[in-house]
């Protein structure tokens, strides 16, 4: 209930261009993180919606410049500077592992170790390994989300996982990643499952179109969990004003529509929202 009131306040405030919500006093994510006790550096464990969730930070980067949010012709600069007076916005680079009755499943992979990615190292610190992962659901094809699928020789890092990729995003990956796309497709061959959003995937994971950031950007619902990939990059700004985009959003107006639609969907269904670039355990609310 508290969550619904918070979100309704945020949506109303953003509609009238105000920013009154004190997010610092609503760190639901931190409360979840504390449930799990101590976990190794760069990892979090919490239980929500009946699932045990592990957040793995693939990188230690924790701040980004506020100027990423200034918009076309600096249209949003004044708003952003007011919300981020230090010129920096907290960030992270998360992937998520969920324990399900069928096995451990994963949402995105982070960067490869050869590019400083820490996903595999941190899986090991949690007494796990890539072999334990049975399914990987990709939110989109940027390198910080799919680069970790292969090692520096082009071999599959996740030997036992099916990899689910939205059709529109596979086209984008082929177009934008060149050789790395070919390597990924070769490494996963018949374990690469291409789908259209809307139909339930194995593991009771429902893909929901979240295009805007990229053409095939996709969110995934698992029970009461909603994994939203790059729906936001700077939650301290964009939760207060979802009309502000990071420069990474390919289609800004589509990204804004999607942000509003999915945040409202999450509130209406009391979902826990997990985002790739939100600090700590990645829970937005
Ligand atoms: Zn990203």
mmCIF file of C-alpha atoms and ligand atoms in Angstrom:
data_model
loop_
_atom_site.group_PDB
_atom_site.id
_atom_site.type_symbol
_atom_site.label_atom_id
_atom_site.label_comp_id
_atom_site.label_asym_id
_atom_site.label_seq_id
_atom_site.Cartn_x
_atom_site.Cartn_y
_atom_site.Cartn_z
ATOM 1 C CA UNK A 1 0.000 0.000 0.000
ATOM 2 C CA UNK A 2 2.814 2.351 1.026
ATOM 3 C CA UNK A 3 4.512 1.520 -2.245
ATOM 4 C CA UNK A 4 1.398 2.410 -4.264
ATOM 5 C CA UNK A 5 1.064 5.743 -2.501
ATOM 6 C CA UNK A 6 4.754 6.519 -3.102
ATOM 7 C CA UNK A 7 4.489 5.677 -6.768
ATOM 8 C CA UNK A 8 1.239 7.537 -7.281
ATOM 9 C CA UNK A 9 2.916 10.572 -5.730
ATOM 10 C CA UNK A 10 5.883 10.218 -8.041
ATOM 11 C CA UNK A 11 3.701 9.893 -11.141
ATOM 12 C CA UNK A 12 1.551 12.859 -10.179
ATOM 13 C CA UNK A 13 4.614 14.960 -9.342
ATOM 14 C CA UNK A 14 6.228 14.114 -12.652
ATOM 15 C CA UNK A 15 3.035 15.000 -14.508
ATOM 16 C CA UNK A 16 2.972 18.449 -12.983
ATOM 17 C CA UNK A 17 6.707 18.898 -13.234
ATOM 18 C CA UNK A 18 7.453 18.844 -9.511
ATOM 19 C CA UNK A 19 10.002 16.812 -7.618
ATOM 20 C CA UNK A 20 8.926 16.416 -4.028
ATOM 21 C CA UNK A 21 9.443 12.739 -3.260
ATOM 22 C CA UNK A 22 12.293 12.047 -0.923
ATOM 23 C CA UNK A 23 13.597 8.821 -2.390
ATOM 24 C CA UNK A 24 16.357 8.643 0.239
ATOM 25 C CA UNK A 25 13.741 7.866 2.872
ATOM 26 C CA UNK A 26 12.275 5.020 0.811
ATOM 27 C CA UNK A 27 15.197 2.740 0.234
ATOM 28 C CA UNK A 28 13.117 -0.385 -0.083
ATOM 29 C CA UNK A 29 15.975 -2.025 -1.923
ATOM 30 C CA UNK A 30 18.362 -1.498 0.948
ATOM 31 C CA UNK A 31 15.875 -3.130 3.288
ATOM 32 C CA UNK A 32 15.752 -6.168 1.003
ATOM 33 C CA UNK A 33 19.532 -6.270 0.891
ATOM 34 C CA UNK A 34 19.793 -6.368 4.645
ATOM 35 C CA UNK A 35 17.472 -9.391 4.783
ATOM 36 C CA UNK A 36 20.201 -11.542 3.305
ATOM 37 C CA UNK A 37 22.923 -10.584 5.753
ATOM 38 C CA UNK A 38 26.485 -10.132 4.576
ATOM 39 C CA UNK A 39 27.272 -11.119 1.020
ATOM 40 C CA UNK A 40 30.604 -10.845 -0.816
ATOM 41 C CA UNK A 41 31.620 -7.513 -2.335
ATOM 42 C CA UNK A 42 29.512 -6.477 -5.311
ATOM 43 C CA UNK A 43 26.722 -8.964 -4.559
ATOM 44 C CA UNK A 44 23.392 -8.780 -2.771
ATOM 45 C CA UNK A 45 20.915 -11.464 -1.784
ATOM 46 C CA UNK A 46 17.283 -10.943 -0.889
ATOM 47 C CA UNK A 47 13.981 -12.734 -0.975
ATOM 48 C CA UNK A 48 10.917 -11.185 -2.525
ATOM 49 C CA UNK A 49 7.756 -12.491 -4.169
ATOM 50 C CA UNK A 50 8.699 -16.010 -3.087
ATOM 51 C CA UNK A 51 12.010 -15.960 -4.977
ATOM 52 C CA UNK A 52 15.578 -15.777 -3.775
ATOM 53 C CA UNK A 53 17.326 -13.132 -5.869
ATOM 54 C CA UNK A 54 21.036 -12.410 -6.230
ATOM 55 C CA UNK A 55 22.161 -9.085 -7.612
ATOM 56 C CA UNK A 56 25.637 -9.194 -9.105
ATOM 57 C CA UNK A 57 27.395 -5.953 -9.925
ATOM 58 C CA UNK A 58 29.407 -6.602 -13.050
ATOM 59 C CA UNK A 59 31.415 -3.428 -12.498
ATOM 60 C CA UNK A 60 32.415 -1.254 -9.544
ATOM 61 C CA UNK A 61 31.491 1.949 -11.350
ATOM 62 C CA UNK A 62 29.130 3.797 -9.027
ATOM 63 C CA UNK A 63 28.701 7.317 -10.449
ATOM 64 C CA UNK A 64 28.108 8.829 -13.864
ATOM 65 C CA UNK A 65 28.073 12.469 -15.020
ATOM 66 C CA UNK A 66 24.734 14.262 -14.713
ATOM 67 C CA UNK A 67 25.394 15.773 -18.135
ATOM 68 C CA UNK A 68 24.276 12.463 -19.665
ATOM 69 C CA UNK A 69 20.750 13.622 -18.858
ATOM 70 C CA UNK A 70 20.861 17.146 -20.246
ATOM 71 C CA UNK A 71 18.841 16.175 -23.316
ATOM 72 C CA UNK A 72 18.734 17.570 -26.828
ATOM 73 C CA UNK A 73 20.067 21.135 -26.908
ATOM 74 C CA UNK A 74 20.456 20.985 -23.111
ATOM 75 C CA UNK A 75 16.648 21.211 -22.785
ATOM 76 C CA UNK A 76 16.628 19.401 -19.419
ATOM 77 C CA UNK A 77 19.839 20.856 -18.020
ATOM 78 C CA UNK A 78 18.261 23.150 -15.421
ATOM 79 C CA UNK A 79 16.011 20.380 -14.076
ATOM 80 C CA UNK A 80 18.878 17.895 -13.941
ATOM 81 C CA UNK A 81 21.297 20.311 -12.254
ATOM 82 C CA UNK A 82 18.679 21.033 -9.600
ATOM 83 C CA UNK A 83 18.247 17.321 -8.894
ATOM 84 C CA UNK A 84 21.962 16.486 -9.096
ATOM 85 C CA UNK A 85 23.784 19.564 -7.759
ATOM 86 C CA UNK A 86 27.071 17.639 -7.424
ATOM 87 C CA UNK A 87 27.063 16.941 -11.155
ATOM 88 C CA UNK A 88 26.978 13.194 -10.581
ATOM 89 C CA UNK A 89 24.298 10.510 -10.516
ATOM 90 C CA UNK A 90 24.620 7.149 -8.717
ATOM 91 C CA UNK A 91 24.732 4.154 -11.047
ATOM 92 C CA UNK A 92 25.640 0.475 -11.217
ATOM 93 C CA UNK A 93 25.940 -2.329 -13.765
ATOM 94 C CA UNK A 94 23.836 -5.208 -12.484
ATOM 95 C CA UNK A 95 22.771 -8.585 -13.623
ATOM 96 C CA UNK A 96 20.356 -10.727 -11.650
ATOM 97 C CA UNK A 97 20.260 -14.417 -10.775
ATOM 98 C CA UNK A 98 17.045 -15.974 -9.473
ATOM 99 C CA UNK A 99 16.632 -19.356 -7.860
ATOM 100 C CA UNK A 100 13.590 -21.072 -9.376
ATOM 101 C CA UNK A 101 12.239 -24.620 -9.017
ATOM 102 C CA UNK A 102 13.732 -25.391 -12.454
ATOM 103 C CA UNK A 103 17.181 -24.000 -11.675
ATOM 104 C CA UNK A 104 19.088 -20.730 -11.517
ATOM 105 C CA UNK A 105 18.080 -18.261 -14.195
ATOM 106 C CA UNK A 106 19.734 -14.992 -15.084
ATOM 107 C CA UNK A 107 18.778 -11.622 -16.515
ATOM 108 C CA UNK A 108 21.646 -10.171 -18.605
ATOM 109 C CA UNK A 109 25.301 -11.047 -18.120
ATOM 110 C CA UNK A 110 27.246 -7.799 -17.692
ATOM 111 C CA UNK A 111 30.624 -7.224 -19.312
ATOM 112 C CA UNK A 112 33.067 -10.021 -20.180
ATOM 113 C CA UNK A 113 36.033 -10.569 -17.840
ATOM 114 C CA UNK A 114 38.380 -9.450 -20.640
ATOM 115 C CA UNK A 115 36.755 -5.998 -20.443
ATOM 116 C CA UNK A 116 36.823 -5.829 -16.660
ATOM 117 C CA UNK A 117 33.487 -7.598 -16.091
ATOM 118 C CA UNK A 118 33.208 -9.220 -12.660
ATOM 119 C CA UNK A 119 30.110 -11.378 -13.131
ATOM 120 C CA UNK A 120 31.852 -14.761 -13.206
ATOM 121 C CA UNK A 121 34.260 -13.838 -10.394
ATOM 122 C CA UNK A 122 31.304 -12.756 -8.249
ATOM 123 C CA UNK A 123 29.243 -15.853 -9.083
ATOM 124 C CA UNK A 124 32.221 -17.783 -7.709
ATOM 125 C CA UNK A 125 32.270 -15.627 -4.580
ATOM 126 C CA UNK A 126 28.643 -16.714 -4.058
ATOM 127 C CA UNK A 127 29.806 -20.363 -4.290
ATOM 128 C CA UNK A 128 28.245 -20.665 -7.744
ATOM 129 C CA UNK A 129 29.480 -20.773 -11.336
ATOM 130 C CA UNK A 130 28.216 -20.138 -14.890
ATOM 131 C CA UNK A 131 27.490 -23.874 -15.192
ATOM 132 C CA UNK A 132 24.688 -23.509 -12.643
ATOM 133 C CA UNK A 133 22.735 -21.149 -14.887
ATOM 134 C CA UNK A 134 20.029 -22.862 -16.955
ATOM 135 C CA UNK A 135 18.481 -19.877 -18.736
ATOM 136 C CA UNK A 136 19.538 -16.329 -19.581
ATOM 137 C CA UNK A 137 16.963 -13.706 -20.576
ATOM 138 C CA UNK A 138 18.456 -10.732 -22.420
ATOM 139 C CA UNK A 139 16.864 -7.319 -21.971
ATOM 140 C CA UNK A 140 18.799 -5.822 -24.889
ATOM 141 C CA UNK A 141 21.947 -6.029 -26.944
ATOM 142 C CA UNK A 142 24.310 -3.439 -25.492
ATOM 143 C CA UNK A 143 27.741 -4.784 -24.663
ATOM 144 C CA UNK A 144 27.414 -4.213 -20.902
ATOM 145 C CA UNK A 145 24.457 -6.627 -20.951
ATOM 146 C CA UNK A 146 25.428 -9.344 -23.408
ATOM 147 C CA UNK A 147 29.229 -9.060 -23.649
ATOM 148 C CA UNK A 148 29.614 -11.543 -20.805
ATOM 149 C CA UNK A 149 28.008 -14.334 -22.865
ATOM 150 C CA UNK A 150 31.367 -15.154 -24.463
ATOM 151 C CA UNK A 151 34.986 -15.257 -23.342
ATOM 152 C CA UNK A 152 37.920 -13.638 -25.164
ATOM 153 C CA UNK A 153 38.202 -16.677 -27.463
ATOM 154 C CA UNK A 154 34.558 -16.428 -28.456
ATOM 155 C CA UNK A 155 33.482 -19.485 -26.441
ATOM 156 C CA UNK A 156 30.212 -19.696 -24.539
ATOM 157 C CA UNK A 157 30.710 -18.778 -20.872
ATOM 158 C CA UNK A 158 27.383 -20.350 -19.884
ATOM 159 C CA UNK A 159 27.715 -23.954 -20.998
ATOM 160 C CA UNK A 160 24.297 -25.125 -19.816
ATOM 161 C CA UNK A 161 22.058 -22.135 -20.444
ATOM 162 C CA UNK A 162 19.483 -21.432 -23.104
ATOM 163 C CA UNK A 163 19.710 -17.784 -24.088
ATOM 164 C CA UNK A 164 16.438 -15.966 -24.787
ATOM 165 C CA UNK A 165 16.627 -12.972 -27.115
ATOM 166 C CA UNK A 166 13.764 -10.870 -28.545
ATOM 167 C CA UNK A 167 13.590 -11.043 -32.376
ATOM 168 C CA UNK A 168 13.788 -7.269 -32.841
ATOM 169 C CA UNK A 169 16.792 -7.096 -30.570
ATOM 170 C CA UNK A 170 18.633 -9.877 -32.370
ATOM 171 C CA UNK A 171 18.298 -7.850 -35.568
ATOM 172 C CA UNK A 172 19.718 -4.819 -33.718
ATOM 173 C CA UNK A 173 22.584 -6.893 -32.276
ATOM 174 C CA UNK A 174 23.516 -8.188 -35.737
ATOM 175 C CA UNK A 175 23.431 -4.670 -37.115
ATOM 176 C CA UNK A 176 25.354 -2.971 -34.308
ATOM 177 C CA UNK A 177 27.823 -5.525 -32.933
ATOM 178 C CA UNK A 178 29.358 -7.054 -36.039
ATOM 179 C CA UNK A 179 31.884 -9.792 -35.234
ATOM 180 C CA UNK A 180 30.827 -10.097 -31.572
ATOM 181 C CA UNK A 181 27.262 -10.859 -32.716
ATOM 182 C CA UNK A 182 28.527 -13.623 -34.999
ATOM 183 C CA UNK A 183 30.619 -15.059 -32.162
ATOM 184 C CA UNK A 184 27.675 -15.076 -29.763
ATOM 185 C CA UNK A 185 25.373 -16.761 -32.277
ATOM 186 C CA UNK A 186 28.022 -19.353 -33.062
ATOM 187 C CA UNK A 187 28.843 -19.999 -29.405
ATOM 188 C CA UNK A 188 25.208 -20.610 -28.444
ATOM 189 C CA UNK A 189 23.953 -22.084 -31.764
ATOM 190 C CA UNK A 190 20.810 -24.092 -30.976
ATOM 191 C CA UNK A 191 20.677 -22.784 -27.410
ATOM 192 C CA UNK A 192 19.743 -19.321 -28.680
ATOM 193 C CA UNK A 193 15.954 -18.968 -28.465
ATOM 194 C CA UNK A 194 14.437 -16.096 -30.452
ATOM 195 C CA UNK A 195 10.963 -14.903 -29.440
ATOM 196 C CA UNK A 196 8.363 -12.169 -29.823
ATOM 197 C CA UNK A 197 7.319 -10.374 -26.584
ATOM 198 C CA UNK A 198 3.894 -11.161 -25.162
ATOM 199 C CA UNK A 199 3.955 -14.956 -24.967
ATOM 200 C CA UNK A 200 5.079 -16.793 -21.842
ATOM 201 C CA UNK A 201 8.568 -18.270 -22.111
ATOM 202 C CA UNK A 202 9.801 -21.453 -20.394
ATOM 203 C CA UNK A 203 10.345 -20.827 -16.681
ATOM 204 C CA UNK A 204 7.084 -18.827 -16.451
ATOM 205 C CA UNK A 205 8.906 -15.707 -17.579
ATOM 206 C CA UNK A 206 6.686 -13.227 -19.421
ATOM 207 C CA UNK A 207 8.513 -10.914 -21.840
ATOM 208 C CA UNK A 208 7.014 -7.428 -22.172
ATOM 209 C CA UNK A 209 8.051 -5.010 -24.899
ATOM 210 C CA UNK A 210 9.998 -2.101 -23.412
ATOM 211 C CA UNK A 211 11.331 -0.572 -26.627
ATOM 212 C CA UNK A 212 12.802 2.884 -26.777
ATOM 213 C CA UNK A 213 16.210 2.434 -25.194
ATOM 214 C CA UNK A 214 16.869 0.030 -28.091
ATOM 215 C CA UNK A 215 14.450 -1.257 -30.775
ATOM 216 C CA UNK A 216 13.853 -4.599 -29.069
ATOM 217 C CA UNK A 217 14.467 -3.670 -25.431
ATOM 218 C CA UNK A 218 12.387 -6.074 -23.334
ATOM 219 C CA UNK A 219 11.303 -6.340 -19.704
ATOM 220 C CA UNK A 220 10.570 -9.669 -18.046
ATOM 221 C CA UNK A 221 7.995 -10.515 -15.429
ATOM 222 C CA UNK A 222 8.524 -13.501 -13.157
ATOM 223 C CA UNK A 223 5.723 -13.750 -10.610
ATOM 224 C CA UNK A 224 5.791 -10.459 -8.734
ATOM 225 C CA UNK A 225 9.255 -9.518 -10.008
ATOM 226 C CA UNK A 226 9.746 -7.222 -12.992
ATOM 227 C CA UNK A 227 13.209 -7.016 -14.560
ATOM 228 C CA UNK A 228 13.344 -3.847 -16.608
ATOM 229 C CA UNK A 229 16.910 -3.695 -17.975
ATOM 230 C CA UNK A 230 17.720 -0.112 -18.932
ATOM 231 C CA UNK A 231 14.304 1.414 -18.301
ATOM 232 C CA UNK A 232 16.299 3.918 -16.235
ATOM 233 C CA UNK A 233 19.963 4.824 -15.971
ATOM 234 C CA UNK A 234 19.818 7.396 -13.192
ATOM 235 C CA UNK A 235 16.948 6.467 -10.898
ATOM 236 C CA UNK A 236 17.489 9.441 -8.564
ATOM 237 C CA UNK A 237 16.581 11.720 -11.464
ATOM 238 C CA UNK A 238 14.300 9.602 -13.618
ATOM 239 C CA UNK A 239 12.101 8.278 -10.847
ATOM 240 C CA UNK A 240 11.301 11.870 -9.976
ATOM 241 C CA UNK A 241 10.875 12.848 -13.610
ATOM 242 C CA UNK A 242 10.425 9.910 -16.034
ATOM 243 C CA UNK A 243 10.420 12.338 -18.991
ATOM 244 C CA UNK A 244 14.184 12.809 -18.603
ATOM 245 C CA UNK A 245 16.260 10.478 -20.797
ATOM 246 C CA UNK A 246 19.870 9.400 -20.631
ATOM 247 C CA UNK A 247 21.737 10.066 -23.865
ATOM 248 C CA UNK A 248 21.827 6.270 -24.328
ATOM 249 C CA UNK A 249 18.093 6.073 -25.153
ATOM 250 C CA UNK A 250 17.867 5.557 -28.925
ATOM 251 C CA UNK A 251 14.267 6.746 -29.320
ATOM 252 C CA UNK A 252 13.567 9.282 -26.593
ATOM 253 C CA UNK A 253 9.815 9.605 -26.958
ATOM 254 C CA UNK A 254 9.371 5.823 -27.088
ATOM 255 C CA UNK A 255 11.654 5.485 -24.037
ATOM 256 C CA UNK A 256 9.550 7.989 -22.070
ATOM 257 C CA UNK A 257 6.275 6.245 -23.014
ATOM 258 C CA UNK A 258 7.759 2.907 -21.998
ATOM 259 C CA UNK A 259 9.079 4.279 -18.699
ATOM 260 C CA UNK A 260 5.658 5.627 -17.745
ATOM 261 C CA UNK A 261 3.827 2.520 -18.959
ATOM 262 C CA UNK A 262 6.023 0.029 -17.084
ATOM 263 C CA UNK A 263 6.243 2.040 -13.863
ATOM 264 C CA UNK A 264 2.452 2.331 -13.807
ATOM 265 C CA UNK A 265 2.089 -1.376 -14.649
ATOM 266 C CA UNK A 266 4.415 -2.232 -11.752
ATOM 267 C CA UNK A 267 2.491 -0.064 -9.306
ATOM 268 C CA UNK A 268 -0.901 -1.378 -10.473
ATOM 269 C CA UNK A 269 0.297 -4.964 -9.934
ATOM 270 C CA UNK A 270 2.425 -4.342 -6.805
ATOM 271 C CA UNK A 271 5.554 -5.633 -8.535
ATOM 272 C CA UNK A 272 9.131 -5.358 -7.316
ATOM 273 C CA UNK A 273 11.106 -3.610 -10.066
ATOM 274 C CA UNK A 274 14.754 -4.521 -10.700
ATOM 275 C CA UNK A 275 16.912 -2.385 -12.929
ATOM 276 C CA UNK A 276 20.364 -2.902 -14.432
ATOM 277 C CA UNK A 277 21.791 0.489 -13.520
ATOM 278 C CA UNK A 278 20.287 1.131 -10.096
ATOM 279 C CA UNK A 279 22.807 1.034 -7.220
ATOM 280 C CA UNK A 280 22.913 -1.478 -4.384
ATOM 281 C CA UNK A 281 20.690 -4.446 -5.181
ATOM 282 C CA UNK A 282 19.088 -2.823 -8.216
ATOM 283 C CA UNK A 283 15.574 -2.624 -6.766
ATOM 284 C CA UNK A 284 13.810 0.592 -7.825
ATOM 285 C CA UNK A 285 10.817 -0.039 -5.536
HETATM 286 ZN ZN1 LIG B 1 22.920 -0.760 -19.864
#
